[in-house]
Amino acid sequence: MPRYELVEGKSSKFWEVEVDGVDVHLAWGRIGTNGQQKTKSFASAEKAAAERDKLVKAKAKKGYREVPGTATGTATGTGTATGTGTATGTGTGTATGTGTATGTATETPRPRQKSPPRTTESCILDG
C-alpha cells in the first residue's frame, strides 16, 4: 500500500490508500502509531480507482509526499511475517498494513594490535 507522510511543524502524520477491486482501503494517523482504518466500496473498480486518484491529489495538495519503497504490489508464496498491524486480502492476494521489521546485527571484532616485545631492563633511580 503506498504510504504518504506529512512532517512539518508539529504535524507528523501518515496516510495510506489502496484499491482492491471495488474497495478503497484507507489508513491514517500519527507516525509511530497504528492509526485508524476504513474501507469504502464503490459500484465499479473504475470508480474505486478514480476515488483513489482524487484522494491522492488532495493529499498531495496538503503537502503529503509518497514514501519511497511503498509502491503497490502483490506478493504470492509462503513465509512468516512478524510485527504489528493489519493484513487484508484473500488467497494469494495482496496483504496490506503497517508493521515492524526486526533483524540481527553482528559486529566483527577488530584484530588486536601486536605489542612490541618485552625486554628486561634494570632501572636505577637516584634518590
mmCIF file of N, CA and C in Angstrom:
data_model
loop_
_atom_site.group_PDB
_atom_site.id
_atom_site.type_symbol
_atom_site.label_atom_id
_atom_site.label_comp_id
_atom_site.label_asym_id
_atom_site.label_seq_id
_atom_site.Cartn_x
_atom_site.Cartn_y
_atom_site.Cartn_z
ATOM 1 N N MET A 1 0.858 -1.165 0.000
ATOM 2 C CA MET A 1 0.000 0.000 0.000
ATOM 3 C C MET A 1 0.908 1.232 0.000
ATOM 4 N N PRO A 2 0.737 2.124 -0.950
ATOM 5 C CA PRO A 2 1.563 3.334 -0.948
ATOM 6 C C PRO A 2 1.336 4.140 0.334
ATOM 7 N N ARG A 3 2.409 4.661 0.882
ATOM 8 C CA ARG A 3 2.332 5.435 2.127
ATOM 9 C C ARG A 3 2.747 6.871 1.838
ATOM 10 N N TYR A 4 1.977 7.784 2.363
ATOM 11 C CA TYR A 4 2.246 9.209 2.226
ATOM 12 C C TYR A 4 2.436 9.772 3.628
ATOM 13 N N GLU A 5 3.385 10.707 3.762
ATOM 14 C CA GLU A 5 3.637 11.302 5.071
ATOM 15 C C GLU A 5 3.680 12.816 4.972
ATOM 16 N N LEU A 6 3.262 13.442 6.065
ATOM 17 C CA LEU A 6 3.325 14.896 6.205
ATOM 18 C C LEU A 6 4.052 15.185 7.509
ATOM 19 N N VAL A 7 5.245 15.762 7.405
ATOM 20 C CA VAL A 7 6.023 16.114 8.584
ATOM 21 C C VAL A 7 6.413 17.573 8.445
ATOM 22 N N GLU A 8 5.733 18.432 9.199
ATOM 23 C CA GLU A 8 6.054 19.859 9.205
ATOM 24 C C GLU A 8 5.502 20.472 10.478
ATOM 25 N N GLY A 9 6.242 21.398 11.049
ATOM 26 C CA GLY A 9 5.817 21.989 12.318
ATOM 27 C C GLY A 9 5.630 20.902 13.360
ATOM 28 N N LYS A 10 4.459 20.894 13.992
ATOM 29 C CA LYS A 10 4.145 19.875 14.989
ATOM 30 C C LYS A 10 3.438 18.671 14.377
ATOM 31 N N SER A 11 3.144 18.724 13.069
ATOM 32 C CA SER A 11 2.467 17.617 12.395
ATOM 33 C C SER A 11 3.453 16.520 12.025
ATOM 34 N N SER A 12 3.044 15.283 12.247
ATOM 35 C CA SER A 12 3.820 14.105 11.877
ATOM 36 C C SER A 12 2.808 13.005 11.592
ATOM 37 N N LYS A 13 2.233 13.027 10.381
ATOM 38 C CA LYS A 13 1.111 12.145 10.058
ATOM 39 C C LYS A 13 1.413 11.258 8.849
ATOM 40 N N PHE A 14 0.717 10.111 8.784
ATOM 41 C CA PHE A 14 0.801 9.245 7.615
ATOM 42 C C PHE A 14 -0.594 9.027 7.051
ATOM 43 N N TRP A 15 -0.630 8.615 5.796
ATOM 44 C CA TRP A 15 -1.881 8.302 5.111
ATOM 45 C C TRP A 15 -1.573 7.241 4.066
ATOM 46 N N GLU A 16 -2.395 6.202 3.989
ATOM 47 C CA GLU A 16 -2.193 5.120 3.038
ATOM 48 C C GLU A 16 -3.499 4.850 2.300
ATOM 49 N N VAL A 17 -3.401 4.469 1.036
ATOM 50 C CA VAL A 17 -4.584 4.164 0.229
ATOM 51 C C VAL A 17 -4.261 3.012 -0.713
ATOM 52 N N GLU A 18 -5.259 2.124 -0.902
ATOM 53 C CA GLU A 18 -5.085 1.024 -1.832
ATOM 54 C C GLU A 18 -6.444 0.629 -2.398
ATOM 55 N N VAL A 19 -6.451 0.314 -3.677
ATOM 56 C CA VAL A 19 -7.670 -0.158 -4.335
ATOM 57 C C VAL A 19 -7.582 -1.673 -4.466
ATOM 58 N N ASP A 20 -8.648 -2.355 -4.076
ATOM 59 C CA ASP A 20 -8.752 -3.812 -4.203
ATOM 60 C C ASP A 20 -10.113 -4.091 -4.842
ATOM 61 N N GLY A 21 -10.136 -4.148 -6.166
ATOM 62 C CA GLY A 21 -11.397 -4.337 -6.883
ATOM 63 C C GLY A 21 -12.274 -3.103 -6.746
ATOM 64 N N VAL A 22 -13.437 -3.264 -6.112
ATOM 65 C CA VAL A 22 -14.361 -2.129 -5.933
ATOM 66 C C VAL A 22 -14.170 -1.448 -4.580
ATOM 67 N N ASP A 23 -13.208 -1.924 -3.791
ATOM 68 C CA ASP A 23 -12.971 -1.372 -2.459
ATOM 69 C C ASP A 23 -11.739 -0.462 -2.435
ATOM 70 N N VAL A 24 -11.834 0.614 -1.661
ATOM 71 C CA VAL A 24 -10.703 1.507 -1.409
ATOM 72 C C VAL A 24 -10.389 1.392 0.079
ATOM 73 N N HIS A 25 -9.194 0.890 0.395
ATOM 74 C CA HIS A 25 -8.755 0.739 1.783
ATOM 75 C C HIS A 25 -7.921 1.958 2.163
ATOM 76 N N LEU A 26 -8.271 2.574 3.289
ATOM 77 C CA LEU A 26 -7.563 3.756 3.776
ATOM 78 C C LEU A 26 -7.014 3.488 5.171
ATOM 79 N N ALA A 27 -5.856 4.061 5.458
ATOM 80 C CA ALA A 27 -5.277 4.018 6.801
ATOM 81 C C ALA A 27 -4.636 5.377 7.038
ATOM 82 N N TRP A 28 -4.756 5.912 8.257
ATOM 83 C CA TRP A 28 -4.193 7.221 8.557
ATOM 84 C C TRP A 28 -3.960 7.352 10.054
ATOM 85 N N GLY A 29 -3.094 8.276 10.419
ATOM 86 C CA GLY A 29 -2.828 8.537 11.829
ATOM 87 C C GLY A 29 -1.495 9.235 12.016
ATOM 88 N N ARG A 30 -1.067 9.296 13.259
ATOM 89 C CA ARG A 30 0.228 9.886 13.589
ATOM 90 C C ARG A 30 1.321 8.848 13.326
ATOM 91 N N ILE A 31 2.447 9.317 12.805
ATOM 92 C CA ILE A 31 3.582 8.426 12.555
ATOM 93 C C ILE A 31 4.011 7.806 13.885
ATOM 94 N N GLY A 32 4.237 6.517 13.889
ATOM 95 C CA GLY A 32 4.624 5.800 15.101
ATOM 96 C C GLY A 32 3.451 5.104 15.779
ATOM 97 N N THR A 33 2.219 5.302 15.251
ATOM 98 C CA THR A 33 1.043 4.617 15.787
ATOM 99 C C THR A 33 0.441 3.731 14.701
ATOM 100 N N ASN A 34 -0.504 2.874 15.093
ATOM 101 C CA ASN A 34 -1.216 2.049 14.123
ATOM 102 C C ASN A 34 -2.271 2.861 13.385
ATOM 103 N N GLY A 35 -2.703 3.972 13.957
ATOM 104 C CA GLY A 35 -3.684 4.830 13.313
ATOM 105 C C GLY A 35 -5.050 4.180 13.203
ATOM 106 N N GLN A 36 -5.822 4.656 12.244
ATOM 107 C CA GLN A 36 -7.174 4.166 12.007
ATOM 108 C C GLN A 36 -7.265 3.599 10.602
ATOM 109 N N GLN A 37 -8.313 2.796 10.369
ATOM 110 C CA GLN A 37 -8.509 2.210 9.044
ATOM 111 C C GLN A 37 -9.976 2.295 8.658
ATOM 112 N N LYS A 38 -10.209 2.367 7.343
ATOM 113 C CA LYS A 38 -11.568 2.440 6.833
ATOM 114 C C LYS A 38 -11.573 1.869 5.419
ATOM 115 N N THR A 39 -12.661 1.220 5.040
ATOM 116 C CA THR A 39 -12.829 0.708 3.681
ATOM 117 C C THR A 39 -14.096 1.299 3.093
ATOM 118 N N LYS A 40 -13.977 1.840 1.871
ATOM 119 C CA LYS A 40 -15.119 2.371 1.137
ATOM 120 C C LYS A 40 -15.345 1.484 -0.077
ATOM 121 N N SER A 41 -16.611 1.136 -0.359
ATOM 122 C CA SER A 41 -16.938 0.313 -1.518
ATOM 123 C C SER A 41 -17.629 1.159 -2.583
ATOM 124 N N PHE A 42 -17.330 0.859 -3.859
ATOM 125 C CA PHE A 42 -17.872 1.609 -4.986
ATOM 126 C C PHE A 42 -18.568 0.659 -5.957
ATOM 127 N N ALA A 43 -19.304 1.224 -6.880
ATOM 128 C CA ALA A 43 -20.089 0.438 -7.840
ATOM 129 C C ALA A 43 -19.212 -0.319 -8.824
ATOM 130 N N SER A 44 -18.017 0.177 -9.100
ATOM 131 C CA SER A 44 -17.127 -0.483 -10.053
ATOM 132 C C SER A 44 -15.672 -0.247 -9.661
ATOM 133 N N ALA A 45 -14.781 -1.068 -10.230
ATOM 134 C CA ALA A 45 -13.347 -0.905 -9.985
ATOM 135 C C ALA A 45 -12.859 0.429 -10.543
ATOM 136 N N GLU A 46 -13.438 0.874 -11.648
ATOM 137 C CA GLU A 46 -13.048 2.160 -12.247
ATOM 138 C C GLU A 46 -13.379 3.320 -11.312
ATOM 139 N N LYS A 47 -14.566 3.250 -10.671
ATOM 140 C CA LYS A 47 -14.953 4.321 -9.738
ATOM 141 C C LYS A 47 -14.072 4.297 -8.489
ATOM 142 N N ALA A 48 -13.683 3.106 -8.050
ATOM 143 C CA ALA A 48 -12.788 2.991 -6.895
ATOM 144 C C ALA A 48 -11.425 3.593 -7.230
ATOM 145 N N ALA A 49 -10.906 3.310 -8.428
ATOM 146 C CA ALA A 49 -9.613 3.864 -8.843
ATOM 147 C C ALA A 49 -9.693 5.378 -8.983
ATOM 148 N N ALA A 50 -10.812 5.894 -9.501
ATOM 149 C CA ALA A 50 -10.986 7.344 -9.643
ATOM 150 C C ALA A 50 -11.015 8.015 -8.266
ATOM 151 N N GLU A 51 -11.640 7.365 -7.280
ATOM 152 C CA GLU A 51 -11.679 7.913 -5.909
ATOM 153 C C GLU A 51 -10.273 7.954 -5.319
ATOM 154 N N ARG A 52 -9.506 6.866 -5.512
ATOM 155 C CA ARG A 52 -8.120 6.845 -5.031
ATOM 156 C C ARG A 52 -7.322 7.997 -5.631
ATOM 157 N N ASP A 53 -7.431 8.177 -6.947
ATOM 158 C CA ASP A 53 -6.687 9.248 -7.621
ATOM 159 C C ASP A 53 -7.080 10.621 -7.087
ATOM 160 N N LYS A 54 -8.363 10.806 -6.828
ATOM 161 C CA LYS A 54 -8.851 12.084 -6.291
ATOM 162 C C LYS A 54 -8.276 12.329 -4.892
ATOM 163 N N LEU A 55 -8.283 11.288 -4.058
ATOM 164 C CA LEU A 55 -7.764 11.421 -2.691
ATOM 165 C C LEU A 55 -6.262 11.681 -2.680
ATOM 166 N N VAL A 56 -5.506 10.983 -3.540
ATOM 167 C CA VAL A 56 -4.053 11.182 -3.614
ATOM 168 C C VAL A 56 -3.754 12.629 -4.014
ATOM 169 N N LYS A 57 -4.487 13.133 -4.981
ATOM 170 C CA LYS A 57 -4.289 14.510 -5.433
ATOM 171 C C LYS A 57 -4.568 15.506 -4.303
ATOM 172 N N ALA A 58 -5.641 15.272 -3.546
ATOM 173 C CA ALA A 58 -5.992 16.160 -2.433
ATOM 174 C C ALA A 58 -4.914 16.120 -1.341
ATOM 175 N N LYS A 59 -4.396 14.938 -1.031
ATOM 176 C CA LYS A 59 -3.351 14.828 -0.002
ATOM 177 C C LYS A 59 -2.060 15.506 -0.466
ATOM 178 N N ALA A 60 -1.712 15.338 -1.740
ATOM 179 C CA ALA A 60 -0.507 15.980 -2.275
ATOM 180 C C ALA A 60 -0.636 17.499 -2.177
ATOM 181 N N LYS A 61 -1.819 17.994 -2.409
ATOM 182 C CA LYS A 61 -2.061 19.442 -2.328
ATOM 183 C C LYS A 61 -1.849 19.950 -0.901
ATOM 184 N N LYS A 62 -2.124 19.100 0.095
ATOM 185 C CA LYS A 62 -1.947 19.467 1.509
ATOM 186 C C LYS A 62 -0.495 19.319 1.960
ATOM 187 N N GLY A 63 0.356 18.731 1.110
ATOM 188 C CA GLY A 63 1.763 18.599 1.465
ATOM 189 C C GLY A 63 2.227 17.184 1.748
ATOM 190 N N TYR A 64 1.362 16.205 1.655
ATOM 191 C CA TYR A 64 1.773 14.813 1.854
ATOM 192 C C TYR A 64 2.650 14.378 0.686
ATOM 193 N N ARG A 65 3.707 13.618 0.988
ATOM 194 C CA ARG A 65 4.618 13.113 -0.034
ATOM 195 C C ARG A 65 4.720 11.606 0.102
ATOM 196 N N GLU A 66 4.790 10.917 -1.045
ATOM 197 C CA GLU A 66 4.892 9.461 -1.014
ATOM 198 C C GLU A 66 6.255 9.042 -0.479
ATOM 199 N N VAL A 67 6.233 8.044 0.391
ATOM 200 C CA VAL A 67 7.454 7.498 0.961
ATOM 201 C C VAL A 67 8.020 6.501 -0.049
ATOM 202 N N PRO A 68 9.293 6.670 -0.462
ATOM 203 C CA PRO A 68 9.887 5.744 -1.434
ATOM 204 C C PRO A 68 9.855 4.306 -0.920
ATOM 205 N N GLY A 69 9.648 3.383 -1.848
ATOM 206 C CA GLY A 69 9.667 1.969 -1.487
ATOM 207 C C GLY A 69 8.346 1.449 -0.950
ATOM 208 N N THR A 70 7.250 2.213 -1.093
ATOM 209 C CA THR A 70 5.966 1.751 -0.588
ATOM 210 C C THR A 70 4.961 1.565 -1.713
ATOM 211 N N ALA A 71 5.441 1.243 -2.897
ATOM 212 C CA ALA A 71 4.557 1.093 -4.053
ATOM 213 C C ALA A 71 3.647 -0.118 -3.882
ATOM 214 N N THR A 72 2.534 -0.077 -4.567
ATOM 215 C CA THR A 72 1.559 -1.163 -4.510
ATOM 216 C C THR A 72 2.070 -2.370 -5.283
ATOM 217 N N GLY A 73 1.830 -3.550 -4.772
ATOM 218 C CA GLY A 73 2.227 -4.760 -5.464
ATOM 219 C C GLY A 73 1.530 -5.957 -4.855
ATOM 220 N N THR A 74 1.667 -7.084 -5.486
ATOM 221 C CA THR A 74 1.059 -8.311 -4.994
ATOM 222 C C THR A 74 2.158 -9.321 -4.731
ATOM 223 N N ALA A 75 2.112 -9.939 -3.570
ATOM 224 C CA ALA A 75 3.106 -10.948 -3.215
ATOM 225 C C ALA A 75 2.417 -12.297 -3.096
ATOM 226 N N THR A 76 3.020 -13.321 -3.674
ATOM 227 C CA THR A 76 2.484 -14.672 -3.535
ATOM 228 C C THR A 76 3.598 -15.574 -3.050
ATOM 229 N N GLY A 77 3.227 -16.621 -2.352
ATOM 230 C CA GLY A 77 4.215 -17.569 -1.856
ATOM 231 C C GLY A 77 3.950 -17.881 -0.396
ATOM 232 N N THR A 78 4.931 -18.492 0.246
ATOM 233 C CA THR A 78 4.781 -18.845 1.646
ATOM 234 C C THR A 78 5.884 -18.192 2.439
ATOM 235 N N GLY A 79 5.626 -17.960 3.702
ATOM 236 C CA GLY A 79 6.628 -17.349 4.560
ATOM 237 C C GLY A 79 6.004 -16.951 5.883
ATOM 238 N N THR A 80 6.777 -16.296 6.709
ATOM 239 C CA THR A 80 6.320 -15.873 8.009
ATOM 240 C C THR A 80 6.607 -14.394 8.176
ATOM 241 N N ALA A 81 5.635 -13.663 8.692
ATOM 242 C CA ALA A 81 5.825 -12.241 8.963
ATOM 243 C C ALA A 81 5.526 -11.985 10.421
ATOM 244 N N THR A 82 6.348 -11.185 11.057
ATOM 245 C CA THR A 82 6.080 -10.799 12.436
ATOM 246 C C THR A 82 6.061 -9.292 12.524
ATOM 247 N N GLY A 83 5.249 -8.780 13.420
ATOM 248 C CA GLY A 83 5.144 -7.341 13.587
ATOM 249 C C GLY A 83 3.753 -6.978 14.044
ATOM 250 N N THR A 84 3.439 -5.713 13.990
ATOM 251 C CA THR A 84 2.121 -5.250 14.381
ATOM 252 C C THR A 84 1.445 -4.639 13.188
ATOM 253 N N GLY A 85 0.150 -4.767 13.120
ATOM 254 C CA GLY A 85 -0.578 -4.165 12.021
ATOM 255 C C GLY A 85 -1.736 -5.033 11.594
ATOM 256 N N THR A 86 -2.286 -4.721 10.448
ATOM 257 C CA THR A 86 -3.447 -5.430 9.940
ATOM 258 C C THR A 86 -3.178 -5.869 8.522
ATOM 259 N N ALA A 87 -3.563 -7.090 8.187
ATOM 260 C CA ALA A 87 -3.409 -7.584 6.825
ATOM 261 C C ALA A 87 -4.790 -7.860 6.257
ATOM 262 N N THR A 88 -5.010 -7.473 5.006
ATOM 263 C CA THR A 88 -6.274 -7.762 4.344
ATOM 264 C C THR A 88 -6.001 -8.428 3.020
ATOM 265 N N GLY A 89 -6.894 -9.283 2.574
ATOM 266 C CA GLY A 89 -6.729 -9.947 1.288
ATOM 267 C C GLY A 89 -7.258 -11.366 1.358
ATOM 268 N N THR A 90 -7.258 -12.053 0.238
ATOM 269 C CA THR A 90 -7.713 -13.429 0.211
ATOM 270 C C THR A 90 -6.747 -14.264 -0.606
ATOM 271 N N GLY A 91 -6.632 -15.533 -0.267
ATOM 272 C CA GLY A 91 -5.785 -16.450 -1.018
ATOM 273 C C GLY A 91 -4.383 -15.911 -1.170
ATOM 274 N N THR A 92 -3.946 -15.823 -2.414
ATOM 275 C CA THR A 92 -2.622 -15.276 -2.683
ATOM 276 C C THR A 92 -2.765 -13.831 -3.129
ATOM 277 N N GLY A 93 -3.699 -13.108 -2.503
ATOM 278 C CA GLY A 93 -3.969 -11.716 -2.855
ATOM 279 C C GLY A 93 -2.948 -10.775 -2.258
ATOM 280 N N THR A 94 -3.340 -9.567 -2.091
ATOM 281 C CA THR A 94 -2.451 -8.531 -1.609
ATOM 282 C C THR A 94 -2.613 -8.364 -0.107
ATOM 283 N N ALA A 95 -1.517 -8.355 0.624
ATOM 284 C CA ALA A 95 -1.540 -8.089 2.061
ATOM 285 C C ALA A 95 -1.098 -6.662 2.282
ATOM 286 N N THR A 96 -1.856 -5.939 3.088
ATOM 287 C CA THR A 96 -1.524 -4.548 3.342
ATOM 288 C C THR A 96 -1.515 -4.292 4.836
ATOM 289 N N GLY A 97 -0.749 -3.303 5.257
ATOM 290 C CA GLY A 97 -0.732 -2.924 6.662
ATOM 291 C C GLY A 97 0.566 -2.251 7.024
ATOM 292 N N THR A 98 0.688 -1.941 8.274
ATOM 293 C CA THR A 98 1.881 -1.302 8.791
ATOM 294 C C THR A 98 2.521 -2.256 9.776
ATOM 295 N N GLY A 99 3.804 -2.453 9.670
ATOM 296 C CA GLY A 99 4.451 -3.405 10.554
ATOM 297 C C GLY A 99 5.840 -2.968 10.944
ATOM 298 N N THR A 100 6.477 -3.812 11.703
ATOM 299 C CA THR A 100 7.817 -3.547 12.173
ATOM 300 C C THR A 100 8.706 -4.711 11.779
ATOM 301 N N ALA A 101 9.830 -4.426 11.200
ATOM 302 C CA ALA A 101 10.774 -5.470 10.831
ATOM 303 C C ALA A 101 11.868 -5.540 11.878
ATOM 304 N N THR A 102 12.275 -6.753 12.200
ATOM 305 C CA THR A 102 13.359 -6.928 13.157
ATOM 306 C C THR A 102 14.452 -7.763 12.521
ATOM 307 N N GLY A 103 15.656 -7.599 12.989
ATOM 308 C CA GLY A 103 16.776 -8.345 12.443
ATOM 309 C C GLY A 103 17.893 -8.449 13.458
ATOM 310 N N THR A 104 18.981 -9.029 13.043
ATOM 311 C CA THR A 104 20.124 -9.212 13.920
ATOM 312 C C THR A 104 21.344 -8.585 13.270
ATOM 313 N N ALA A 105 22.091 -7.856 14.058
ATOM 314 C CA ALA A 105 23.337 -7.266 13.569
ATOM 315 C C ALA A 105 24.493 -7.958 14.281
ATOM 316 N N THR A 106 25.533 -8.251 13.551
ATOM 317 C CA THR A 106 26.723 -8.848 14.142
ATOM 318 C C THR A 106 27.898 -7.917 13.954
ATOM 319 N N GLU A 107 28.702 -7.858 14.961
ATOM 320 C CA GLU A 107 29.883 -6.991 14.921
ATOM 321 C C GLU A 107 31.115 -7.874 14.806
ATOM 322 N N THR A 108 31.974 -7.544 13.874
ATOM 323 C CA THR A 108 33.223 -8.275 13.713
ATOM 324 C C THR A 108 34.297 -7.556 14.525
ATOM 325 N N PRO A 109 34.894 -8.250 15.488
ATOM 326 C CA PRO A 109 35.914 -7.579 16.303
ATOM 327 C C PRO A 109 37.132 -7.211 15.467
ATOM 328 N N ARG A 110 37.713 -6.079 15.801
ATOM 329 C CA ARG A 110 38.932 -5.653 15.111
ATOM 330 C C ARG A 110 40.094 -6.502 15.609
ATOM 331 N N PRO A 111 41.036 -6.805 14.725
ATOM 332 C CA PRO A 111 42.194 -7.593 15.180
ATOM 333 C C PRO A 111 43.008 -6.795 16.196
ATOM 334 N N ARG A 112 43.535 -7.509 17.168
ATOM 335 C CA ARG A 112 44.333 -6.844 18.198
ATOM 336 C C ARG A 112 45.661 -6.425 17.612
ATOM 337 N N GLN A 113 46.100 -5.257 18.040
ATOM 338 C CA GLN A 113 47.408 -4.793 17.591
ATOM 339 C C GLN A 113 48.476 -5.483 18.442
ATOM 340 N N LYS A 114 49.549 -5.852 17.766
ATOM 341 C CA LYS A 114 50.631 -6.524 18.484
ATOM 342 C C LYS A 114 51.423 -5.501 19.279
ATOM 343 N N SER A 115 51.737 -5.888 20.511
ATOM 344 C CA SER A 115 52.573 -5.038 21.355
ATOM 345 C C SER A 115 54.027 -5.314 21.015
ATOM 346 N N PRO A 116 54.887 -4.300 21.213
ATOM 347 C CA PRO A 116 56.308 -4.569 20.980
ATOM 348 C C PRO A 116 56.808 -5.613 21.979
ATOM 349 N N PRO A 117 57.834 -6.371 21.620
ATOM 350 C CA PRO A 117 58.324 -7.415 22.540
ATOM 351 C C PRO A 117 58.816 -6.802 23.845
ATOM 352 N N ARG A 118 58.584 -7.503 24.939
ATOM 353 C CA ARG A 118 59.013 -7.011 26.246
ATOM 354 C C ARG A 118 60.491 -7.335 26.451
ATOM 355 N N THR A 119 61.170 -6.395 27.074
ATOM 356 C CA THR A 119 62.583 -6.624 27.391
ATOM 357 C C THR A 119 62.763 -6.424 28.875
ATOM 358 N N THR A 120 63.745 -7.079 29.407
ATOM 359 C CA THR A 120 64.054 -6.927 30.821
ATOM 360 C C THR A 120 65.190 -5.925 30.939
ATOM 361 N N GLU A 121 64.944 -4.857 31.643
ATOM 362 C CA GLU A 121 65.958 -3.815 31.817
ATOM 363 C C GLU A 121 66.052 -3.476 33.292
ATOM 364 N N SER A 122 67.216 -3.056 33.695
ATOM 365 C CA SER A 122 67.410 -2.597 35.056
ATOM 366 C C SER A 122 67.226 -1.114 35.065
ATOM 367 N N CYS A 123 66.603 -0.659 36.088
ATOM 368 C CA CYS A 123 66.351 0.777 36.185
ATOM 369 C C CYS A 123 66.838 1.223 37.562
ATOM 370 N N ILE A 124 67.734 2.200 37.600
ATOM 371 C CA ILE A 124 68.249 2.716 38.867
ATOM 372 C C ILE A 124 67.727 4.127 39.017
ATOM 373 N N LEU A 125 67.112 4.360 40.122
ATOM 374 C CA LEU A 125 66.577 5.700 40.400
ATOM 375 C C LEU A 125 67.455 6.367 41.418
ATOM 376 N N ASP A 126 67.801 7.587 41.182
ATOM 377 C CA ASP A 126 68.576 8.349 42.144
ATOM 378 C C ASP A 126 67.614 8.870 43.202
ATOM 379 N N GLY A 127 67.964 8.705 44.430
ATOM 380 C CA GLY A 127 67.050 9.091 45.473
ATOM 381 C C GLY A 127 67.491 10.209 46.310
#
